[in-house]
Amino acid sequence: GPTRKMPLTASAMDFFQLFVPDNVLKNMVVQTNMYAKKYQERFGSDDAWIDVTLTEMKAFLGYMISTSIHHCESVLSIWSSGFYSNKSIALIMTQSRFEKILKYFHIVAFRSSQTTHGLYKIQPFLDSLQNGFDSAFRPSQAQVLHEPLIDEDPVFIATCTERELRKRKKRKFSLWVRQCSSTGFICQIYVHLKEGSGADGLDALKNKPQLHSMVAKSLCQNASGKNYIIFTGPSITSLNLFEEFEKQGIYCCGLLSTRKSDCTGLPPSMLNNPETPQSRGQYRIRMKGNMSLICWYNKGHFRFLTNAYSPVQQGVIIKRKSGEIPCPLAVEAFAAHLSYICKYDDKYSKYFISHKPNKTWQQVFWFAISIAINNAYILYKMSEAYHVTRYSRAQFGERLVKELLGLEDTSLTH
């Protein structure tokens, strides 16, 4: 849970600023003004530009965040006369001023000579965000590594043309998270860039174990020695990775797939389906030290690799139609934690910022901001302030937008 106690009067802005404090926003102001100056020195002066202020930067973020609640296709819809127009917030800043800030918006204006990383324009922000996640929340023992749902708004997908959809699907990075499976709080973000189409590019490594092993190690670099139990999907699950994690005091439980997983070192007899028909709930086990390979049957063969649970401990999967199906405890635990993450995705993935810029670093930035707001809401729900006001996720987002735009005082009231 949360590491600090927030006051009863804590606002949505107070929770958001646990992760995006004023010093980070002030840096955005400085870097944006520096970039605007550099841009104009190179391409000619822009008489309509005046340096952005902290108040304007907060309003700029507020407009962008508002697209996560109303799901308008373009943030500029706010100033239009159409369905997504919003007169109450459109008066805070003119559309032309907003577009100027959007044109020059930067987090790192200049590339240093030592920089080779493709995310250099956003890395300081990601580091600051990670520090905020680490200091504000203590995760539960059980955590999940996965790719969260950050896809397009389903309404847009249903209405756009095939050409538009193809164009929008070209995302040049994959985003992975380590997530507390008791609360849904995202503890760590890892962004893997598609840096060219060569042997090291994302496409070349899409279904290869080296990419997913690297992602898992990066997400768990701060988890050593804490006895965490990490749940993984088929693309990450492998014997070599789990044994490496065990040496670091990290325990694992993963679903195994003969098609997607790295099955090196696993007995072939357990990877082939038996010829004799099996009844639901039957399972076979092979062990090596603390590691167990479980093959469980339920309308198909499911394989699990774990060193976190004893294979002889019994559990049950409860189905509405067929009742209780016996299984090892590891299978029950995996299903429970995975279902929680599915509920999290269903609830929170629709609150990602709708603005889709062309630049990769900006796409990552808005995804990261969306995750920070979801985390802020989770902390709010676990605080005493929630018992005073009880905002839904949409109401919390609307409150945050108004506070960023200066339309609300920063104390929560009935």
PDB file of N, CA, C and O in Angstrom, residues 335-389:
ATOM      1  N   ALA A 335      -4.282 -18.204 -12.089  1.00  0.00           N
ATOM      2  CA  ALA A 335      -5.582 -17.786 -12.636  1.00  0.00           C
ATOM      3  C   ALA A 335      -6.134 -16.584 -11.881  1.00  0.00           C
ATOM      4  O   ALA A 335      -6.686 -15.651 -12.485  1.00  0.00           O
ATOM      5  N   ALA A 336      -5.978 -16.583 -10.550  1.00  0.00           N
ATOM      6  CA  ALA A 336      -6.510 -15.483  -9.731  1.00  0.00           C
ATOM      7  C   ALA A 336      -5.808 -14.170 -10.045  1.00  0.00           C
ATOM      8  O   ALA A 336      -6.446 -13.127 -10.224  1.00  0.00           O
ATOM      9  N   HIS A 337      -4.467 -14.196 -10.129  1.00  0.00           N
ATOM     10  CA  HIS A 337      -3.717 -12.968 -10.371  1.00  0.00           C
ATOM     11  C   HIS A 337      -3.903 -12.475 -11.802  1.00  0.00           C
ATOM     12  O   HIS A 337      -3.966 -11.269 -12.043  1.00  0.00           O
ATOM     13  N   LEU A 338      -4.024 -13.410 -12.735  1.00  0.00           N
ATOM     14  CA  LEU A 338      -4.242 -13.006 -14.119  1.00  0.00           C
ATOM     15  C   LEU A 338      -5.622 -12.377 -14.290  1.00  0.00           C
ATOM     16  O   LEU A 338      -5.772 -11.388 -15.012  1.00  0.00           O
ATOM     17  N   SER A 339      -6.623 -12.917 -13.612  1.00  0.00           N
ATOM     18  CA  SER A 339      -7.972 -12.362 -13.731  1.00  0.00           C
ATOM     19  C   SER A 339      -8.030 -10.960 -13.140  1.00  0.00           C
ATOM     20  O   SER A 339      -8.752 -10.095 -13.626  1.00  0.00           O
ATOM     21  N   TYR A 340      -7.227 -10.708 -12.089  1.00  0.00           N
ATOM     22  CA  TYR A 340      -7.206  -9.362 -11.508  1.00  0.00           C
ATOM     23  C   TYR A 340      -6.649  -8.360 -12.512  1.00  0.00           C
ATOM     24  O   TYR A 340      -7.167  -7.254 -12.661  1.00  0.00           O
ATOM     25  N   ILE A 341      -5.585  -8.739 -13.218  1.00  0.00           N
ATOM     26  CA  ILE A 341      -4.984  -7.843 -14.200  1.00  0.00           C
ATOM     27  C   ILE A 341      -5.954  -7.588 -15.351  1.00  0.00           C
ATOM     28  O   ILE A 341      -6.037  -6.480 -15.880  1.00  0.00           O
ATOM     29  N   CYS A 342      -6.724  -8.615 -15.751  1.00  0.00           N
ATOM     30  CA  CYS A 342      -7.733  -8.428 -16.797  1.00  0.00           C
ATOM     31  C   CYS A 342      -8.781  -7.415 -16.346  1.00  0.00           C
ATOM     32  O   CYS A 342      -9.208  -6.550 -17.122  1.00  0.00           O
ATOM     33  N   LYS A 343      -9.176  -7.480 -15.063  1.00  0.00           N
ATOM     34  CA  LYS A 343     -10.146  -6.512 -14.530  1.00  0.00           C
ATOM     35  C   LYS A 343      -9.542  -5.106 -14.531  1.00  0.00           C
ATOM     36  O   LYS A 343     -10.215  -4.124 -14.824  1.00  0.00           O
ATOM     37  N   TYR A 344      -8.255  -5.022 -14.187  1.00  0.00           N
ATOM     38  CA  TYR A 344      -7.573  -3.726 -14.199  1.00  0.00           C
ATOM     39  C   TYR A 344      -7.576  -3.147 -15.611  1.00  0.00           C
ATOM     40  O   TYR A 344      -7.903  -1.981 -15.817  1.00  0.00           O
ATOM     41  N   ASP A 345      -7.220  -3.990 -16.594  1.00  0.00           N
ATOM     42  CA  ASP A 345      -7.190  -3.526 -17.987  1.00  0.00           C
ATOM     43  C   ASP A 345      -8.571  -3.053 -18.433  1.00  0.00           C
ATOM     44  O   ASP A 345      -8.708  -2.022 -19.090  1.00  0.00           O
ATOM     45  N   ASP A 346      -9.597  -3.812 -18.073  1.00  0.00           N
ATOM     46  CA  ASP A 346     -10.966  -3.442 -18.451  1.00  0.00           C
ATOM     47  C   ASP A 346     -11.352  -2.086 -17.855  1.00  0.00           C
ATOM     48  O   ASP A 346     -12.016  -1.280 -18.497  1.00  0.00           O
ATOM     49  N   LYS A 347     -10.917  -1.836 -16.616  1.00  0.00           N
ATOM     50  CA  LYS A 347     -11.335  -0.623 -15.912  1.00  0.00           C
ATOM     51  C   LYS A 347     -10.510   0.591 -16.310  1.00  0.00           C
ATOM     52  O   LYS A 347     -11.038   1.688 -16.478  1.00  0.00           O
ATOM     53  N   TYR A 348      -9.177   0.413 -16.437  1.00  0.00           N
ATOM     54  CA  TYR A 348      -8.294   1.571 -16.567  1.00  0.00           C
ATOM     55  C   TYR A 348      -7.769   1.828 -17.971  1.00  0.00           C
ATOM     56  O   TYR A 348      -7.330   2.946 -18.261  1.00  0.00           O
ATOM     57  N   SER A 349      -7.768   0.823 -18.854  1.00  0.00           N
ATOM     58  CA  SER A 349      -7.166   1.043 -20.175  1.00  0.00           C
ATOM     59  C   SER A 349      -7.949   2.064 -20.992  1.00  0.00           C
ATOM     60  O   SER A 349      -7.405   2.690 -21.898  1.00  0.00           O
ATOM     61  N   LYS A 350      -9.228   2.255 -20.681  1.00  0.00           N
ATOM     62  CA  LYS A 350     -10.014   3.234 -21.451  1.00  0.00           C
ATOM     63  C   LYS A 350      -9.704   4.668 -21.023  1.00  0.00           C
ATOM     64  O   LYS A 350     -10.213   5.614 -21.628  1.00  0.00           O
ATOM     65  N   TYR A 351      -8.865   4.848 -20.001  1.00  0.00           N
ATOM     66  CA  TYR A 351      -8.518   6.201 -19.559  1.00  0.00           C
ATOM     67  C   TYR A 351      -7.127   6.623 -20.020  1.00  0.00           C
ATOM     68  O   TYR A 351      -6.506   7.486 -19.410  1.00  0.00           O
ATOM     69  N   PHE A 352      -6.631   6.016 -21.087  1.00  0.00           N
ATOM     70  CA  PHE A 352      -5.368   6.480 -21.664  1.00  0.00           C
ATOM     71  C   PHE A 352      -5.643   7.705 -22.536  1.00  0.00           C
ATOM     72  O   PHE A 352      -6.685   7.790 -23.193  1.00  0.00           O
ATOM     73  N   ILE A 353      -4.711   8.644 -22.529  1.00  0.00           N
ATOM     74  CA  ILE A 353      -4.862   9.892 -23.287  1.00  0.00           C
ATOM     75  C   ILE A 353      -5.019   9.572 -24.772  1.00  0.00           C
ATOM     76  O   ILE A 353      -4.243   8.797 -25.344  1.00  0.00           O
ATOM     77  N   SER A 354      -6.033  10.177 -25.404  1.00  0.00           N
ATOM     78  CA  SER A 354      -6.371   9.836 -26.796  1.00  0.00           C
ATOM     79  C   SER A 354      -5.427  10.469 -27.812  1.00  0.00           C
ATOM     80  O   SER A 354      -5.353  10.009 -28.943  1.00  0.00           O
ATOM     81  N   HIS A 355      -4.734  11.546 -27.429  1.00  0.00           N
ATOM     82  CA  HIS A 355      -3.856  12.254 -28.381  1.00  0.00           C
ATOM     83  C   HIS A 355      -2.768  11.304 -28.880  1.00  0.00           C
ATOM     84  O   HIS A 355      -2.083  10.660 -28.088  1.00  0.00           O
ATOM     85  N   LYS A 356      -2.634  11.200 -30.208  1.00  0.00           N
ATOM     86  CA  LYS A 356      -1.659  10.280 -30.808  1.00  0.00           C
ATOM     87  C   LYS A 356      -0.666  11.067 -31.668  1.00  0.00           C
ATOM     88  O   LYS A 356      -0.897  11.264 -32.864  1.00  0.00           O
ATOM     89  N   PRO A 357       0.427  11.539 -31.089  1.00  0.00           N
ATOM     90  CA  PRO A 357       1.427  12.278 -31.874  1.00  0.00           C
ATOM     91  C   PRO A 357       2.232  11.344 -32.775  1.00  0.00           C
ATOM     92  O   PRO A 357       2.214  10.129 -32.602  1.00  0.00           O
ATOM     93  N   ASN A 358       2.946  11.910 -33.720  1.00  0.00           N
ATOM     94  CA  ASN A 358       3.771  11.110 -34.619  1.00  0.00           C
ATOM     95  C   ASN A 358       5.101  10.713 -33.988  1.00  0.00           C
ATOM     96  O   ASN A 358       5.639   9.653 -34.266  1.00  0.00           O
ATOM     97  N   LYS A 359       5.651  11.587 -33.150  1.00  0.00           N
ATOM     98  CA  LYS A 359       6.964  11.335 -32.555  1.00  0.00           C
ATOM     99  C   LYS A 359       6.871  10.266 -31.466  1.00  0.00           C
ATOM    100  O   LYS A 359       6.011  10.328 -30.595  1.00  0.00           O
ATOM    101  N   THR A 360       7.787   9.296 -31.510  1.00  0.00           N
ATOM    102  CA  THR A 360       7.760   8.171 -30.572  1.00  0.00           C
ATOM    103  C   THR A 360       7.902   8.631 -29.135  1.00  0.00           C
ATOM    104  O   THR A 360       7.176   8.163 -28.246  1.00  0.00           O
ATOM    105  N   TRP A 361       8.834   9.561 -28.870  1.00  0.00           N
ATOM    106  CA  TRP A 361       9.047   9.982 -27.469  1.00  0.00           C
ATOM    107  C   TRP A 361       7.795  10.636 -26.902  1.00  0.00           C
ATOM    108  O   TRP A 361       7.485  10.473 -25.710  1.00  0.00           O
ATOM    109  N   GLN A 362       7.014  11.336 -27.757  1.00  0.00           N
ATOM    110  CA  GLN A 362       5.775  11.949 -27.272  1.00  0.00           C
ATOM    111  C   GLN A 362       4.706  10.887 -27.004  1.00  0.00           C
ATOM    112  O   GLN A 362       3.939  10.995 -26.039  1.00  0.00           O
ATOM    113  N   GLN A 363       4.659   9.857 -27.856  1.00  0.00           N
ATOM    114  CA  GLN A 363       3.711   8.762 -27.607  1.00  0.00           C
ATOM    115  C   GLN A 363       4.002   8.109 -26.260  1.00  0.00           C
ATOM    116  O   GLN A 363       3.084   7.866 -25.461  1.00  0.00           O
ATOM    117  N   VAL A 364       5.290   7.830 -25.992  1.00  0.00           N
ATOM    118  CA  VAL A 364       5.688   7.222 -24.712  1.00  0.00           C
ATOM    119  C   VAL A 364       5.326   8.152 -23.560  1.00  0.00           C
ATOM    120  O   VAL A 364       4.825   7.704 -22.515  1.00  0.00           O
ATOM    121  N   PHE A 365       5.554   9.454 -23.737  1.00  0.00           N
ATOM    122  CA  PHE A 365       5.271  10.431 -22.669  1.00  0.00           C
ATOM    123  C   PHE A 365       3.802  10.408 -22.276  1.00  0.00           C
ATOM    124  O   PHE A 365       3.465  10.342 -21.090  1.00  0.00           O
ATOM    125  N   TRP A 366       2.903  10.435 -23.264  1.00  0.00           N
ATOM    126  CA  TRP A 366       1.471  10.476 -22.923  1.00  0.00           C
ATOM    127  C   TRP A 366       0.988   9.160 -22.337  1.00  0.00           C
ATOM    128  O   TRP A 366       0.111   9.134 -21.474  1.00  0.00           O
ATOM    129  N   PHE A 367       1.574   8.029 -22.775  1.00  0.00           N
ATOM    130  CA  PHE A 367       1.251   6.750 -22.137  1.00  0.00           C
ATOM    131  C   PHE A 367       1.708   6.767 -20.672  1.00  0.00           C
ATOM    132  O   PHE A 367       0.996   6.303 -19.779  1.00  0.00           O
ATOM    133  N   ALA A 368       2.919   7.285 -20.427  1.00  0.00           N
ATOM    134  CA  ALA A 368       3.464   7.329 -19.067  1.00  0.00           C
ATOM    135  C   ALA A 368       2.622   8.238 -18.166  1.00  0.00           C
ATOM    136  O   ALA A 368       2.372   7.909 -17.005  1.00  0.00           O
ATOM    137  N   ILE A 369       2.175   9.381 -18.699  1.00  0.00           N
ATOM    138  CA  ILE A 369       1.307  10.285 -17.936  1.00  0.00           C
ATOM    139  C   ILE A 369      -0.005   9.579 -17.587  1.00  0.00           C
ATOM    140  O   ILE A 369      -0.510   9.673 -16.458  1.00  0.00           O
ATOM    141  N   SER A 370      -0.566   8.831 -18.544  1.00  0.00           N
ATOM    142  CA  SER A 370      -1.823   8.095 -18.303  1.00  0.00           C
ATOM    143  C   SER A 370      -1.645   7.076 -17.182  1.00  0.00           C
ATOM    144  O   SER A 370      -2.515   6.933 -16.315  1.00  0.00           O
ATOM    145  N   ILE A 371      -0.514   6.348 -17.199  1.00  0.00           N
ATOM    146  CA  ILE A 371      -0.231   5.365 -16.148  1.00  0.00           C
ATOM    147  C   ILE A 371      -0.073   6.062 -14.799  1.00  0.00           C
ATOM    148  O   ILE A 371      -0.565   5.578 -13.770  1.00  0.00           O
ATOM    149  N   ALA A 372       0.587   7.234 -14.790  1.00  0.00           N
ATOM    150  CA  ALA A 372       0.771   7.991 -13.536  1.00  0.00           C
ATOM    151  C   ALA A 372      -0.579   8.410 -12.948  1.00  0.00           C
ATOM    152  O   ALA A 372      -0.770   8.348 -11.724  1.00  0.00           O
ATOM    153  N   ILE A 373      -1.523   8.806 -13.805  1.00  0.00           N
ATOM    154  CA  ILE A 373      -2.851   9.220 -13.303  1.00  0.00           C
ATOM    155  C   ILE A 373      -3.607   8.010 -12.753  1.00  0.00           C
ATOM    156  O   ILE A 373      -4.256   8.096 -11.697  1.00  0.00           O
ATOM    157  N   ASN A 374      -3.531   6.868 -13.454  1.00  0.00           N
ATOM    158  CA  ASN A 374      -4.168   5.645 -12.935  1.00  0.00           C
ATOM    159  C   ASN A 374      -3.579   5.257 -11.584  1.00  0.00           C
ATOM    160  O   ASN A 374      -4.306   4.869 -10.659  1.00  0.00           O
ATOM    161  N   ASN A 375      -2.241   5.349 -11.448  1.00  0.00           N
ATOM    162  CA  ASN A 375      -1.598   5.052 -10.169  1.00  0.00           C
ATOM    163  C   ASN A 375      -2.034   6.034  -9.089  1.00  0.00           C
ATOM    164  O   ASN A 375      -2.240   5.653  -7.936  1.00  0.00           O
ATOM    165  N   ALA A 376      -2.160   7.310  -9.467  1.00  0.00           N
ATOM    166  CA  ALA A 376      -2.597   8.333  -8.515  1.00  0.00           C
ATOM    167  C   ALA A 376      -4.007   8.008  -8.003  1.00  0.00           C
ATOM    168  O   ALA A 376      -4.299   8.161  -6.804  1.00  0.00           O
ATOM    169  N   TYR A 377      -4.883   7.529  -8.905  1.00  0.00           N
ATOM    170  CA  TYR A 377      -6.245   7.185  -8.494  1.00  0.00           C
ATOM    171  C   TYR A 377      -6.248   5.978  -7.559  1.00  0.00           C
ATOM    172  O   TYR A 377      -7.011   5.931  -6.591  1.00  0.00           O
ATOM    173  N   ILE A 378      -5.382   5.000  -7.839  1.00  0.00           N
ATOM    174  CA  ILE A 378      -5.293   3.820  -6.957  1.00  0.00           C
ATOM    175  C   ILE A 378      -4.861   4.243  -5.547  1.00  0.00           C
ATOM    176  O   ILE A 378      -5.418   3.769  -4.543  1.00  0.00           O
ATOM    177  N   LEU A 379      -3.875   5.159  -5.451  1.00  0.00           N
ATOM    178  CA  LEU A 379      -3.457   5.663  -4.136  1.00  0.00           C
ATOM    179  C   LEU A 379      -4.590   6.449  -3.472  1.00  0.00           C
ATOM    180  O   LEU A 379      -4.785   6.356  -2.259  1.00  0.00           O
ATOM    181  N   TYR A 380      -5.321   7.217  -4.271  1.00  0.00           N
ATOM    182  CA  TYR A 380      -6.462   7.978  -3.735  1.00  0.00           C
ATOM    183  C   TYR A 380      -7.509   7.030  -3.146  1.00  0.00           C
ATOM    184  O   TYR A 380      -8.035   7.265  -2.054  1.00  0.00           O
ATOM    185  N   LYS A 381      -7.794   5.917  -3.856  1.00  0.00           N
ATOM    186  CA  LYS A 381      -8.792   4.955  -3.355  1.00  0.00           C
ATOM    187  C   LYS A 381      -8.347   4.270  -2.065  1.00  0.00           C
ATOM    188  O   LYS A 381      -9.171   3.804  -1.283  1.00  0.00           O
ATOM    189  N   MET A 382      -7.014   4.219  -1.845  1.00  0.00           N
ATOM    190  CA  MET A 382      -6.488   3.578  -0.637  1.00  0.00           C
ATOM    191  C   MET A 382      -6.263   4.585   0.499  1.00  0.00           C
ATOM    192  O   MET A 382      -5.779   4.213   1.560  1.00  0.00           O
ATOM    193  N   SER A 383      -6.605   5.854   0.250  1.00  0.00           N
ATOM    194  CA  SER A 383      -6.379   6.898   1.256  1.00  0.00           C
ATOM    195  C   SER A 383      -7.678   7.247   1.986  1.00  0.00           C
ATOM    196  O   SER A 383      -8.776   6.861   1.556  1.00  0.00           O
ATOM    197  N   GLU A 384      -7.542   8.011   3.075  1.00  0.00           N
ATOM    198  CA  GLU A 384      -8.729   8.452   3.819  1.00  0.00           C
ATOM    199  C   GLU A 384      -9.521   9.485   3.036  1.00  0.00           C
ATOM    200  O   GLU A 384     -10.716   9.670   3.281  1.00  0.00           O
ATOM    201  N   ALA A 385      -8.868  10.179   2.099  1.00  0.00           N
ATOM    202  CA  ALA A 385      -9.571  11.192   1.297  1.00  0.00           C
ATOM    203  C   ALA A 385     -10.701  10.557   0.486  1.00  0.00           C
ATOM    204  O   ALA A 385     -11.728  11.195   0.232  1.00  0.00           O
ATOM    205  N   TYR A 386     -10.537   9.289   0.102  1.00  0.00           N
ATOM    206  CA  TYR A 386     -11.557   8.600  -0.684  1.00  0.00           C
ATOM    207  C   TYR A 386     -12.847   8.417   0.121  1.00  0.00           C
ATOM    208  O   TYR A 386     -13.951   8.490  -0.421  1.00  0.00           O
ATOM    209  N   HIS A 387     -12.704   8.199   1.411  1.00  0.00           N
ATOM    210  CA  HIS A 387     -13.893   7.997   2.253  1.00  0.00           C
ATOM    211  C   HIS A 387     -14.675   9.288   2.454  1.00  0.00           C
ATOM    212  O   HIS A 387     -15.829   9.271   2.860  1.00  0.00           O
ATOM    213  N   VAL A 388     -14.024  10.415   2.165  1.00  0.00           N
ATOM    214  CA  VAL A 388     -14.698  11.711   2.275  1.00  0.00           C
ATOM    215  C   VAL A 388     -15.476  12.014   1.000  1.00  0.00           C
ATOM    216  O   VAL A 388     -16.602  12.516   1.046  1.00  0.00           O
ATOM    217  N   THR A 389     -14.906  11.719  -0.169  1.00  0.00           N
ATOM    218  CA  THR A 389     -15.496  12.169  -1.436  1.00  0.00           C
ATOM    219  C   THR A 389     -15.951  11.057  -2.379  1.00  0.00           C
ATOM    220  O   THR A 389     -16.874  11.240  -3.147  1.00  0.00           O
TER     221      THR A 389
END
